[in-house]
Coordinates of C-alpha atoms in Angstrom, one line a residue:
X2 CA -7.9 3.6 -14.5
X3 CA -6.2 1.1 -12.2
X4 CA -7.3 1.5 -8.6
X5 CA -6.1 -0.7 -5.8
X6 CA -8.4 -0.7 -2.7
X7 CA -7.1 -1.5 0.8
X8 CA -8.9 -4.3 2.5
X9 CA -11.8 -2.8 4.5
X10 CA -10.4 -3.3 8.0
X11 CA -13.6 -2.2 9.6
X12 CA -15.3 -5.3 8.2
X13 CA -12.4 -7.5 9.2
X14 CA -12.6 -6.6 12.9
X15 CA -16.4 -7.2 12.9
X16 CA -15.9 -10.6 11.3
X17 CA -13.0 -11.4 13.7
X18 CA -15.3 -10.9 16.6
X19 CA -18.0 -13.1 15.0
X20 CA -15.6 -15.8 13.7
X21 CA -16.7 -15.2 10.1
X22 CA -15.2 -14.0 6.9
X23 CA -18.5 -13.1 5.2
X24 CA -18.0 -9.3 5.2
X25 CA -14.6 -9.5 3.7
X26 CA -15.7 -11.9 1.1
X27 CA -18.7 -9.8 0.1
X28 CA -16.6 -6.6 0.1
X29 CA -13.8 -8.0 -2.0
X30 CA -16.0 -9.8 -4.5
X31 CA -18.0 -6.6 -4.8
X32 CA -14.9 -4.7 -5.6
X33 CA -14.1 -7.2 -8.4
X34 CA -17.6 -6.9 -9.8
X35 CA -17.3 -3.1 -9.8
X36 CA -14.1 -3.3 -12.0
X37 CA -11.4 -2.3 -9.5
X38 CA -7.9 -3.4 -10.4
X39 CA -6.7 -4.8 -7.1
X40 CA -7.1 -5.2 -3.3
X41 CA -4.4 -5.0 -0.8
X42 CA -3.8 -6.0 2.8
X43 CA -1.8 -3.9 5.4
X44 CA 1.0 -5.2 7.5
X45 CA 1.4 -4.9 11.2
X46 CA 2.0 -7.8 13.7
X47 CA 1.5 -6.4 17.1
X48 CA -1.0 -3.9 18.5
X49 CA 0.5 -0.5 19.0
X50 CA -0.4 2.7 20.9
X51 CA 1.0 4.6 17.9
X52 CA -1.5 3.0 15.5
X53 CA -4.4 3.7 17.7
X54 CA -3.5 7.3 18.1
X55 CA -2.9 7.9 14.4
X56 CA -6.6 6.9 13.8
X57 CA -8.0 8.3 16.9
X58 CA -10.6 10.5 15.1
X59 CA -12.1 7.7 13.1
X60 CA -15.2 5.8 14.0
X61 CA -13.5 2.5 13.4
X62 CA -10.1 3.5 14.7
X63 CA -9.6 0.2 16.6
X64 CA -8.3 -1.6 13.5
X65 CA -6.8 -5.0 13.3
X66 CA -4.3 -6.2 10.7
X67 CA -4.6 -9.8 9.6
X68 CA -1.5 -11.8 8.8
X69 CA -0.5 -10.8 5.3
X70 CA 0.3 -14.1 3.5
X71 CA -2.7 -16.2 4.7
X72 CA -5.1 -13.3 4.0
X73 CA -3.6 -12.8 0.5
X74 CA -4.1 -16.5 -0.2
X75 CA -7.7 -16.3 0.9
X76 CA -8.3 -13.3 -1.3
X77 CA -6.8 -15.0 -4.2
X78 CA -9.1 -18.0 -3.7
X79 CA -12.3 -16.0 -3.7
X80 CA -11.4 -13.8 -6.7
X81 CA -10.7 -14.3 -10.4
X82 CA -9.2 -11.1 -11.7
X83 CA -8.3 -8.7 -8.9
X84 CA -4.6 -8.2 -8.2
X85 CA -3.8 -9.3 -4.7
X86 CA -1.3 -7.1 -2.9
X87 CA 0.2 -6.0 0.4
X88 CA 0.8 -2.3 0.9
X89 CA 3.2 -2.3 2.6
X90 CA 5.0 -5.2 4.1
X91 CA 7.5 -4.2 6.8
X92 CA 10.5 -5.9 5.4
X93 CA 12.8 -6.1 8.5
X94 CA 10.3 -8.0 10.6
X95 CA 10.7 -11.3 8.8
X96 CA 13.5 -13.5 7.2
X97 CA 13.6 -12.8 3.5
X98 CA 13.8 -16.4 2.2
X99 CA 10.5 -17.3 3.9
X100 CA 8.9 -14.1 2.6
X101 CA 10.1 -14.7 -0.9
X102 CA 8.7 -18.2 -0.8
X103 CA 5.3 -17.0 0.5
X104 CA 4.9 -14.4 -2.2
X105 CA 6.1 -16.9 -4.9
X106 CA 3.4 -19.3 -3.7
X107 CA 0.7 -16.7 -3.6
X108 CA 1.7 -15.6 -7.1
X109 CA 1.6 -19.2 -8.4
X110 CA -1.7 -20.0 -6.8
X111 CA -3.3 -16.8 -8.0
X112 CA -2.1 -17.2 -11.6
X113 CA 0.3 -14.3 -11.4
X114 CA -1.8 -11.7 -9.6
X115 CA 0.5 -10.9 -6.6
X116 CA 1.7 -7.3 -6.0
X117 CA 4.4 -6.8 -3.4
X118 CA 4.5 -3.4 -1.6
X119 CA 7.3 -3.0 0.8
X120 CA 8.9 -0.5 3.2
X121 CA 11.3 -0.4 6.1
X122 CA 8.6 0.3 8.8
X123 CA 8.3 3.1 11.3
X124 CA 6.6 2.0 14.5
X125 CA 9.1 2.4 17.4
X126 CA 7.2 0.2 19.8
X127 CA 6.5 -2.6 17.3
X128 CA 10.2 -2.8 16.4
X129 CA 11.1 -2.9 20.1
X130 CA 8.6 -5.6 20.9
X131 CA 9.7 -7.8 18.0
X132 CA 13.4 -7.3 19.0
X133 CA 14.3 -6.0 15.5
X134 CA 16.9 -3.2 15.5
X135 CA 15.0 -0.2 14.2
X136 CA 18.3 1.7 13.6
X137 CA 19.3 -0.9 11.0
X138 CA 15.9 -1.1 9.2
X139 CA 17.2 0.6 6.0
X140 CA 20.1 -1.9 5.6
X141 CA 17.9 -4.8 6.5
X142 CA 15.3 -3.7 4.0
X143 CA 17.8 -3.3 1.1
X144 CA 19.5 -6.6 1.6
X145 CA 16.3 -8.5 2.2
X146 CA 14.8 -7.1 -1.0
X147 CA 18.0 -8.2 -2.9
X148 CA 17.5 -11.7 -1.5
X149 CA 13.9 -11.9 -2.5
X150 CA 14.4 -10.6 -6.0
X151 CA 17.4 -12.9 -6.5
X152 CA 15.4 -16.0 -5.4
X153 CA 12.4 -15.1 -7.5
X154 CA 14.5 -14.7 -10.7
X155 CA 16.7 -17.7 -10.1
X156 CA 16.5 -20.8 -12.3
X157 CA 18.7 -22.8 -9.9
X158 CA 20.5 -22.6 -6.5
X159 CA 22.0 -19.2 -5.7
X160 CA 24.5 -17.9 -3.1
X161 CA 24.2 -14.6 -1.3
X162 CA 26.8 -12.8 0.7
X163 CA 25.6 -9.7 2.5
X164 CA 26.3 -7.8 5.7
X165 CA 23.1 -9.0 7.5
X166 CA 22.4 -12.4 5.7
X167 CA 24.5 -15.0 4.0
X168 CA 23.6 -18.4 2.4
X169 CA 24.7 -20.8 -0.2
X170 CA 22.8 -23.0 -2.7
X171 CA 19.3 -21.8 -2.0
X172 CA 16.4 -22.3 -4.4
X173 CA 12.7 -21.9 -3.7
X174 CA 10.4 -24.9 -3.8
X175 CA 7.9 -22.8 -5.7
X176 CA 8.7 -19.9 -8.1
X177 CA 6.5 -17.0 -9.1
X178 CA 4.4 -17.0 -12.3
X179 CA 5.5 -13.4 -12.9
X180 CA 9.1 -13.3 -14.0
X181 CA 11.6 -12.1 -12.9
X182 CA 9.2 -11.7 -10.0
X183 CA 6.0 -10.0 -8.8
X184 CA 5.8 -6.2 -9.1
X185 CA 7.7 -4.5 -6.3
X186 CA 6.2 -1.3 -5.0
X187 CA 8.4 0.7 -2.7
X188 CA 6.7 2.6 0.1
X189 CA 7.9 5.5 2.1
X190 CA 7.9 9.3 1.6
X191 CA 11.6 10.0 2.2
X192 CA 14.4 10.5 -0.4
X193 CA 15.9 7.2 0.8
X194 CA 12.6 5.5 -0.1
X195 CA 12.6 7.1 -3.5
X196 CA 16.2 6.1 -4.1
X197 CA 15.3 2.5 -3.1
X198 CA 12.5 2.5 -5.6
X199 CA 14.9 3.7 -8.2
X200 CA 17.3 0.9 -7.5
X201 CA 15.0 -2.1 -7.1
X202 CA 11.3 -1.0 -7.6
X203 CA 8.7 -1.1 -10.3
X204 CA 6.8 1.7 -8.6
X205 CA 7.2 4.2 -5.7
X206 CA 4.1 4.3 -3.5
X207 CA 4.2 7.3 -1.1
X208 CA 1.4 8.1 1.3
X209 CA 0.1 11.5 0.3
X210 CA -2.1 12.3 3.2
X211 CA -1.4 14.8 6.0
X212 CA -1.9 13.0 9.2
X213 CA -2.5 15.4 12.0
X214 CA -1.2 13.1 14.7
X215 CA 2.6 13.2 14.9
X216 CA 4.2 10.0 16.1
X217 CA 8.0 9.3 16.7
X218 CA 8.0 7.3 13.5
X219 CA 6.6 9.9 11.2
X220 CA 8.5 10.7 8.1
X221 CA 8.2 13.7 5.8
X222 CA 5.0 14.7 4.1
X223 CA 5.3 14.8 0.3
X224 CA 3.3 17.5 -1.5
X225 CA 1.7 17.3 -4.9
X226 CA 3.8 20.2 -6.3
X227 CA 7.0 18.2 -5.4
X228 CA 6.1 15.1 -7.4
X229 CA 7.1 16.1 -10.9
X230 CA 10.6 17.1 -9.9
X231 CA 11.0 14.0 -7.6
X232 CA 9.9 11.7 -10.4
X233 CA 12.1 13.6 -13.0
X234 CA 15.1 13.0 -10.8
X235 CA 14.2 9.3 -10.2
X236 CA 13.7 8.6 -13.9
X237 CA 17.0 10.3 -14.9
X238 CA 18.7 7.9 -12.4
X239 CA 16.7 5.0 -13.9
X240 CA 17.6 5.9 -17.5
X241 CA 21.3 6.1 -16.6
X242 CA 21.1 2.6 -15.1
X243 CA 19.3 1.3 -18.2
X244 CA 16.1 0.7 -16.3
X245 CA 12.5 1.4 -17.4
X246 CA 10.7 4.5 -16.1
X247 CA 9.5 4.4 -12.4
X248 CA 5.8 4.8 -11.7
X249 CA 4.4 6.8 -8.8
X250 CA 1.3 5.1 -7.3
X251 CA 0.3 7.3 -4.3
X252 CA -1.9 6.2 -1.4
X253 CA -4.7 8.4 -0.1
X254 CA -4.2 7.7 3.6
X255 CA -7.2 7.1 5.8
X256 CA -10.5 5.8 4.3
X257 CA -12.4 8.2 2.1
X258 CA -15.6 9.6 3.4
X259 CA -17.8 10.6 0.4
X260 CA -20.2 13.3 1.6
X261 CA -23.3 15.0 0.2
X262 CA -22.3 18.4 1.3
X263 CA -19.1 20.2 0.4
X264 CA -16.2 19.6 2.8
X265 CA -13.9 22.2 1.3
X266 CA -16.0 25.2 0.1
X267 CA -14.0 27.8 -1.7
X268 CA -10.9 25.7 -1.9
X269 CA -8.5 26.7 -4.7
X270 CA -6.6 24.0 -6.8
X271 CA -3.2 25.3 -5.6
X272 CA -4.3 24.5 -2.0
X273 CA -4.7 20.8 -2.9
X274 CA -1.3 19.4 -2.0
X275 CA -2.3 16.1 -0.3
X276 CA -5.4 14.0 -0.3
X277 CA -8.0 15.1 2.2
X278 CA -10.0 11.8 2.7
X279 CA -13.3 13.6 2.8
X280 CA -15.5 15.5 0.3
X281 CA -18.2 15.3 -2.3
X282 CA -17.8 13.5 -5.5
X283 CA -16.7 16.7 -7.3
X284 CA -14.2 17.6 -4.5
X285 CA -12.7 14.1 -4.5
X286 CA -12.6 14.0 -8.3
X287 CA -10.7 17.3 -8.4
X288 CA -8.1 16.0 -6.1
X289 CA -7.5 12.9 -8.2
X290 CA -7.4 14.9 -11.4
X291 CA -4.7 17.2 -10.0
X292 CA -2.6 14.2 -9.0
X293 CA -3.1 12.7 -12.4
X294 CA -1.9 15.9 -13.9
X295 CA 1.2 15.7 -11.7
X296 CA 2.0 12.4 -13.4
X297 CA 0.2 9.7 -11.3
X298 CA -1.6 7.1 -13.4
X299 CA -2.6 4.6 -10.8
X300 CA -3.7 5.0 -7.2
X301 CA -4.1 3.1 -3.9
X302 CA -7.2 4.1 -1.9
X303 CA -9.1 3.3 1.2
X304 CA -12.8 3.5 1.4
X305 CA -15.0 4.0 4.5
X306 CA -18.3 2.2 5.4
X307 CA -20.2 1.5 8.5
X308 CA -20.9 -2.0 7.2
X309 CA -20.6 -4.1 4.0
X310 CA -23.5 -2.4 2.2
X311 CA -22.2 1.1 3.1
X312 CA -18.7 0.2 2.0
X313 CA -19.9 -1.2 -1.4
X314 CA -22.2 1.9 -1.8
X315 CA -19.1 4.1 -1.5
X316 CA -17.1 1.8 -3.7
X317 CA -19.8 2.0 -6.3
X318 CA -19.8 5.8 -6.2
X319 CA -16.1 5.9 -6.6
X320 CA -16.1 3.4 -9.4
X321 CA -18.8 5.0 -11.5
X322 CA -18.7 8.7 -10.6
X323 CA -15.0 9.3 -10.0
X324 CA -12.7 6.6 -11.5
X325 CA -13.8 7.0 -15.2
X326 CA -13.2 10.8 -15.1
X327 CA -9.8 11.1 -13.4
X328 CA -8.0 11.3 -16.7
X329 CA -10.4 13.7 -18.3

């Protein structure tokens, strides 16, 4: 079972204050020792009231997001096997040629372990402060992804003529090890996100968690019962275009809190439509088994933890008491 774990941001902010990377190193190397498939960073550039509010009920809500490329390079250097990903990069925030080169470099230095999760973004204030037109984020995302994929796959200089970007004779200094490029996971819960995944993605990675805080950037909430029909539609489109089947790799939202006492007594399976992010081993396992039955074969998760030892304790529980039994 392939599980990608989000970088433990609680550990990062503590290290940031101490000027150390010890907690992150220990957490990530511990994940590798436990047999996890990958680790991913999250992408935001500026602090936001929206982000704080979305995590207001969490003990470590005051998260900080490290710069994606330098962090991925560090993670690649301290691991041997883990896939190194971002989930998800806000594509419109940066010029695509530089982004393509950054990922190609990370993929090369890691021996072909990069995973590129992308999305158009949502945070109204972050778009405004970065002077990026939020109302054009879909078009920017589509064209920038076309540029990135074209540069990764190219064996020589290429030209590109789009509405938002044009260039002639461009070739990256360093190409990716994975050809025609690193796996592209398309984030977002909307039909537009799924259509984008159909067109250019290797996987669709929606967030299947019901945030209770509603921000101006919130999209729709996808339910478990919707997934089979959505993926059936997507793969009919893929087959008609001569493309391989699209994979659904859902994210579980906020960090899991593995408890000793039941968090959902009396809950019926049909009531489990999104991940709850809290529960006993049996309750969490039931959620993942139901999503597996809905067609999901890989997952992206976040784990809680008051410190490195607590994080790795929960990672050990998930790795040994949940992960091996999801497909049973």
